[in-house]
Coordinates of C-alpha atoms (C1' of nucleotides) in Angstrom, one line a residue:
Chain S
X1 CA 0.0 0.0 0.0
X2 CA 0.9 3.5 -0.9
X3 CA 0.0 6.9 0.4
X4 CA 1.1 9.9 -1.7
X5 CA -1.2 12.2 0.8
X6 CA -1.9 11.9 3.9
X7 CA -5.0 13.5 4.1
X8 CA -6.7 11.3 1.6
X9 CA -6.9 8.6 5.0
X10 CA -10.0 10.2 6.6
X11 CA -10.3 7.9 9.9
X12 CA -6.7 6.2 9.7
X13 CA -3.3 6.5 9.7
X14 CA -1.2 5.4 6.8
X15 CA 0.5 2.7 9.1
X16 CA -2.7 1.6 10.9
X17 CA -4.9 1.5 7.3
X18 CA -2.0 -0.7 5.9
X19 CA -2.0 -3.2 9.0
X20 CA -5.7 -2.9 9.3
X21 CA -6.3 -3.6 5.7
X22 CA -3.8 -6.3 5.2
X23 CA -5.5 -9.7 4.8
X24 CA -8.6 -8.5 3.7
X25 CA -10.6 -9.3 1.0
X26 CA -13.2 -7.4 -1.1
X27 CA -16.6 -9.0 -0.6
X28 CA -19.0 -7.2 -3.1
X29 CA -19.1 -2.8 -3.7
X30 CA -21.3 -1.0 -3.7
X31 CA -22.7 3.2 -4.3
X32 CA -24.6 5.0 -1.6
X33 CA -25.0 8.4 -2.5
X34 CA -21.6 9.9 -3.6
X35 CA -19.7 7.3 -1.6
X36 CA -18.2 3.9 -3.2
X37 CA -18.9 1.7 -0.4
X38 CA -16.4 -1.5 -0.3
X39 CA -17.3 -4.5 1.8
X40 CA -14.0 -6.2 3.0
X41 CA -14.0 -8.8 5.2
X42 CA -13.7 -7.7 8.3
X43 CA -14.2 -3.4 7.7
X44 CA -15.9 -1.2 5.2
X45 CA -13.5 1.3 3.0
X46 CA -16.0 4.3 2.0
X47 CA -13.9 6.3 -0.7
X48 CA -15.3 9.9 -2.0
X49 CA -14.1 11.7 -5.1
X50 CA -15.3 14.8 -3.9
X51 CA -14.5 17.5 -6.8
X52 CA -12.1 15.4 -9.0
X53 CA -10.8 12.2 -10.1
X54 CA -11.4 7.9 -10.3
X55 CA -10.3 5.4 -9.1
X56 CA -8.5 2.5 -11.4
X57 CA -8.0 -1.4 -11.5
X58 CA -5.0 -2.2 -13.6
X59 CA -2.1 -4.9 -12.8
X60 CA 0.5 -3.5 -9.9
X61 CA 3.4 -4.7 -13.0
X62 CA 4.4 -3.8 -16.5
X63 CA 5.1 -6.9 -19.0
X64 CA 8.5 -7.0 -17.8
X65 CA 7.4 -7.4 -14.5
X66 CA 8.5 -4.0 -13.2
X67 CA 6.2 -1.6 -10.7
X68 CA 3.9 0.3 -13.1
X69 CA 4.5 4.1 -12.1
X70 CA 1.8 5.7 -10.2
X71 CA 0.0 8.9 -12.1
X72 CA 0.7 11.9 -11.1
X73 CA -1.9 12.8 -8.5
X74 CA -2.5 9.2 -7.0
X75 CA -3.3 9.7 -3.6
X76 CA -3.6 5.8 -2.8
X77 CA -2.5 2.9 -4.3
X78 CA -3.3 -0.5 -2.7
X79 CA -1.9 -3.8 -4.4
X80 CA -3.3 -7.0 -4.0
X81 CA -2.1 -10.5 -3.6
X82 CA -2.7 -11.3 -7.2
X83 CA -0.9 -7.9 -8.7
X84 CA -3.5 -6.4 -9.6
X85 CA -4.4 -3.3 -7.9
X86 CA -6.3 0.3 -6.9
X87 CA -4.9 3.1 -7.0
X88 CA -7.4 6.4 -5.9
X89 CA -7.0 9.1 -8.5
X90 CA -7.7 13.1 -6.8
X91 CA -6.2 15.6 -8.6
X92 CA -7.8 18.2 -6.2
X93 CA -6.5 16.6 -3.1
X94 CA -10.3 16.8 -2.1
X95 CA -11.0 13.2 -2.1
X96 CA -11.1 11.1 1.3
X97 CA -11.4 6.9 2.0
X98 CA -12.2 6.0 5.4
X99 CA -12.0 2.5 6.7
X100 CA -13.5 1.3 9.3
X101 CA -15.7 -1.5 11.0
X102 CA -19.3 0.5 11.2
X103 CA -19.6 2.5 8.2
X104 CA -22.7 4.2 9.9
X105 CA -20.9 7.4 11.1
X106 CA -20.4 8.7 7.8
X107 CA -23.5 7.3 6.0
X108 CA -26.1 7.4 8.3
X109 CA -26.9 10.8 7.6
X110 CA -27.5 10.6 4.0
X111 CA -30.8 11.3 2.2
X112 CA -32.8 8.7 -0.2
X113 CA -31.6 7.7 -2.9
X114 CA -33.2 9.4 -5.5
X115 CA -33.6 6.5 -7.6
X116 CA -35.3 4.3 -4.9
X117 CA -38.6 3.6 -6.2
X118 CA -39.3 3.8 -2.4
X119 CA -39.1 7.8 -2.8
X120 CA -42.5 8.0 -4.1
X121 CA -43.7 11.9 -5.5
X122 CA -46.2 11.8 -2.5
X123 CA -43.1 11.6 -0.1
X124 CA -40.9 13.8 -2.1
X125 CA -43.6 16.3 -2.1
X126 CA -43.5 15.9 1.6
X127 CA -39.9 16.4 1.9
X128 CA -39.8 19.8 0.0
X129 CA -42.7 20.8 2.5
X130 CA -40.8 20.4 5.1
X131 CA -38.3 22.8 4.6
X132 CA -38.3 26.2 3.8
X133 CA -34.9 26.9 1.6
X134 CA -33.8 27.1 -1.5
X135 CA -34.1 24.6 -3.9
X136 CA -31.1 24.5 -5.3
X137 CA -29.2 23.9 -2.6
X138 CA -31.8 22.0 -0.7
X139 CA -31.6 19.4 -3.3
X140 CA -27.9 19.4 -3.0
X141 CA -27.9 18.8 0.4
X142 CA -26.8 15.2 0.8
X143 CA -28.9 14.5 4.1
X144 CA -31.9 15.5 2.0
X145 CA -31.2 13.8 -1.4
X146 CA -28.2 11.8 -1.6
X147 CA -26.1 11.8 -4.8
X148 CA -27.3 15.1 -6.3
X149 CA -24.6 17.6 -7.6
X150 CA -24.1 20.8 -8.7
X151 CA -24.7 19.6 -12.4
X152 CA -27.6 17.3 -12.0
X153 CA -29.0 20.3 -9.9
X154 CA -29.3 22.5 -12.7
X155 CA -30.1 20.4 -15.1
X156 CA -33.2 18.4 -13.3
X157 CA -34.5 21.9 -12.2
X158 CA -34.4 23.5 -16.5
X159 CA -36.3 19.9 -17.1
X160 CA -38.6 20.9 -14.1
X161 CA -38.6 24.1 -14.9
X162 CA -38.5 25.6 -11.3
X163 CA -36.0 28.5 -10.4
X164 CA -33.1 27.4 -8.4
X165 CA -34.1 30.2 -5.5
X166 CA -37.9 28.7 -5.5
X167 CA -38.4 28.2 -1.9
X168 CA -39.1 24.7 -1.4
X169 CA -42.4 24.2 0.3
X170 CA -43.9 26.6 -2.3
X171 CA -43.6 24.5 -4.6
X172 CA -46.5 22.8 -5.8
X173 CA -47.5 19.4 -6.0
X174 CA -47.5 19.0 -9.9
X175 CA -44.2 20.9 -9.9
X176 CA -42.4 18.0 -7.5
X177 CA -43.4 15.7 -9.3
X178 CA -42.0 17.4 -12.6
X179 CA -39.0 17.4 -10.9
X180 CA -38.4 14.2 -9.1
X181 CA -38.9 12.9 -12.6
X182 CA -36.5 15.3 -13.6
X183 CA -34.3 14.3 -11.3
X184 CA -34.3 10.7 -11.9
X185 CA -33.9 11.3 -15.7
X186 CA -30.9 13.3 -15.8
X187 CA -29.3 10.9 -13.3
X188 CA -30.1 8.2 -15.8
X189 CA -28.8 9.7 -18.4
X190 CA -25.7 10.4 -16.6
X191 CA -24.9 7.3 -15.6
X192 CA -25.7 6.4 -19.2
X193 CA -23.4 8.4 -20.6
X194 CA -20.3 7.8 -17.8
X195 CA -21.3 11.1 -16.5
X196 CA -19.5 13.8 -18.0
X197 CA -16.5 15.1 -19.0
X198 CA -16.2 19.0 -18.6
X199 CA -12.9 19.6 -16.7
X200 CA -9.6 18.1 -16.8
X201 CA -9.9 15.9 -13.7
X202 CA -11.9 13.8 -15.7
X203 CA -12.5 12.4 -19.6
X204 CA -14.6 9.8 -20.7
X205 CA -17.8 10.7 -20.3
X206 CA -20.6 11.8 -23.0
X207 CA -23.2 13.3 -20.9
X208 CA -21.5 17.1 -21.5
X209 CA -23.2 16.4 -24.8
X210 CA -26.6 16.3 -23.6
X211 CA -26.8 19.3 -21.3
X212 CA -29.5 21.9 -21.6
X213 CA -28.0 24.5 -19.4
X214 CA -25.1 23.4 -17.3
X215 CA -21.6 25.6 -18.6
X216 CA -23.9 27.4 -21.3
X217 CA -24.6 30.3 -20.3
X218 CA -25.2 33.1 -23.2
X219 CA -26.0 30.3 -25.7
X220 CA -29.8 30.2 -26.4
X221 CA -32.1 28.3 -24.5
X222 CA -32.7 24.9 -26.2
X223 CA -36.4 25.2 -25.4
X224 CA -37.2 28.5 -25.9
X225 CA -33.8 30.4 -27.6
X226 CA -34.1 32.7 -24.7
X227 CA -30.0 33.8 -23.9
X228 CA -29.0 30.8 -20.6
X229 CA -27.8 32.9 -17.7
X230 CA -25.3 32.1 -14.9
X231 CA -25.6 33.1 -11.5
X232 CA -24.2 32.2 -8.1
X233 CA -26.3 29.9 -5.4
X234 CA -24.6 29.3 -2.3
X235 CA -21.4 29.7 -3.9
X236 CA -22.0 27.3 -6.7
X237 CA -22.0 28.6 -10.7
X238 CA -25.6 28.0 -11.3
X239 CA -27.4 28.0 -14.9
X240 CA -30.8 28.6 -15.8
X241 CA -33.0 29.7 -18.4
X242 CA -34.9 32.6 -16.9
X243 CA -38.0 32.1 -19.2
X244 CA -38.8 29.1 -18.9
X245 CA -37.9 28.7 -15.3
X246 CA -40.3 30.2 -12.4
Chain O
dA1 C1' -33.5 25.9 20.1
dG2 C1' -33.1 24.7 15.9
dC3 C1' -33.0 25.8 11.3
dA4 C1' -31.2 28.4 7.4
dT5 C1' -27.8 31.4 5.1
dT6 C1' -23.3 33.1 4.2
dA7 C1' -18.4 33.2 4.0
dC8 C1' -14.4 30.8 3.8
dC9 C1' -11.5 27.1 3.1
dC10 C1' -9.2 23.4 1.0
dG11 C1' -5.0 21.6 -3.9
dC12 C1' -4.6 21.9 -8.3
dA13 C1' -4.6 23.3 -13.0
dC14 C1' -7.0 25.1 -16.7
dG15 C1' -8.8 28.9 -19.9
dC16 C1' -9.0 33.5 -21.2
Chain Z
dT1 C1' 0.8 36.9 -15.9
dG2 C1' -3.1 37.1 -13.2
dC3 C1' -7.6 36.1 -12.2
dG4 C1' -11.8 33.5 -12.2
dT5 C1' -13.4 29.0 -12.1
dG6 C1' -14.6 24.2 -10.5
dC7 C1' -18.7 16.9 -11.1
dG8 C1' -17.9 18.9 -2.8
dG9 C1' -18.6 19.6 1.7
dG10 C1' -17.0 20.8 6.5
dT11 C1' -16.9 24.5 9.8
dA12 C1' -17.8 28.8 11.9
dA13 C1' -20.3 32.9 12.2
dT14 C1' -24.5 35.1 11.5
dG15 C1' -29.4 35.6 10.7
dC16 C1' -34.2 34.2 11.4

DNA sequence: AGCATTACCCGCACGC
DNA sequence: TGCGTGCGGGTAATGC
């Protein structure tokens, strides 16, 4: 195991992670909310990318047998017993993996899933009645919703066509259930496409093709040619068509 | 009291 | 060259 920064280990040190870790194996992994959730045999390791990177599988040696070089801004590299092995990829220096027997403390918190058929509109609608913020970053909030970012934000609320500063428990019934569906279909479509590639920290997605209003601002509004606007929401470059959405 | 808002911070590298 | 920006969220201060 390597650690090129220390504060990538959110719970650990890099000696204790290493003798903790060593033995284990990886039982199944999973997602919950912006977490990848990986069930060892004894602990959990929770890794999140926060603003930038992945995380790779590739073989810990070359074809000669030699130590592949890590990339530039590995963070963490663990290698297995068979050579293979996972190295955490975090540009930003951001990104954080815990490990630990009860992964509870970090995830308990954490809104629905917005993808659980569970979260039906009644109950969404519900939700947004029970607070009185913004939705914008209401919906960003991860003990509210979990997995929702700043993209997906603006994107579900043009589909919706609600105004990122609506306050959430006026919006209407109809309107929530515009855009928990919106919601759930730009998520789909992310995941579709990779998710998407608009920075440097990360290429290989296709969903930057199929945004409406996210990084567009001044090009016309696909819907209604109205000029896209950007503004700021609790810190966050926020894009909207101001025509379409109320 | 408890909720909500705002400001700031954290590494790095890119585009203009 | 310098400045603004960012697929996120924690913390502290402030406001309601």
């Amino acid at each position: 195991m390597d650690v090129f920064w220390n504060r990538t280990l959110a719970n650990q040190t890099p000696s204790s992670f290493a003798q903790r870790m060593c033995g284990q194996r990886i039982l199944s992994i999973f997602r919950r909310g912006k977490f990848l959730v990986f069930q060892l045999t004894k602990d959990v390791m929770l890794i999140h990318l926060r603003m930038s990177g992945d995380v790779r599988v590739e073989r810990s040696l070359d074809a000669n047998g030699v130590p592949q070089k890590p990339h530039k801004h590995d963070r963490l590299i663990i290698t297995f017993a068979n050579h293979a092995r996972l190295a955490f990829h975090n540009p930003r220096k951001f990104g954080r993996v815990w490990l630990m027997d009860d992964p509870d403390s970090v995830l308990a918190g954490l809104g629905p899933e917005p993808l659980d058929p569970n979260l039906s509109p009644q109950l969404f609608f519900k939700k947004l009645q029970a607070h009185k913020r913004q939705i914008k970053p209401l919906l960003m909030d991860q003990h509210f919703l979990a997995g929702l970012g700043n993209i997906y934000t603006d994107e579900a609320l043009f589909h919706a066509r609600i105004h990122p500063l609506r306050i959430s428990n006026a919006i209407k019934r109809e309107e929530s259930k515009a855009l928990l569906d919106a919601i759930r279909l730009v998520l789909k479509e992310g995941i579709r496409r990779n998710g998407a590639s608009i920075d440097w920290v990360y290429r290989g997605g296709e969903f930057q093709n199929q945004f409406q209003v996210y990084g567009r601002a001044g090009d016309p509004c696909p819907r209604c040619g109205a000029k896209i606007e950007r503004i700021v929401v609790s810190q966050r470059g926020t894009h909207i068509c101001v025509n379409c959405q109320k």
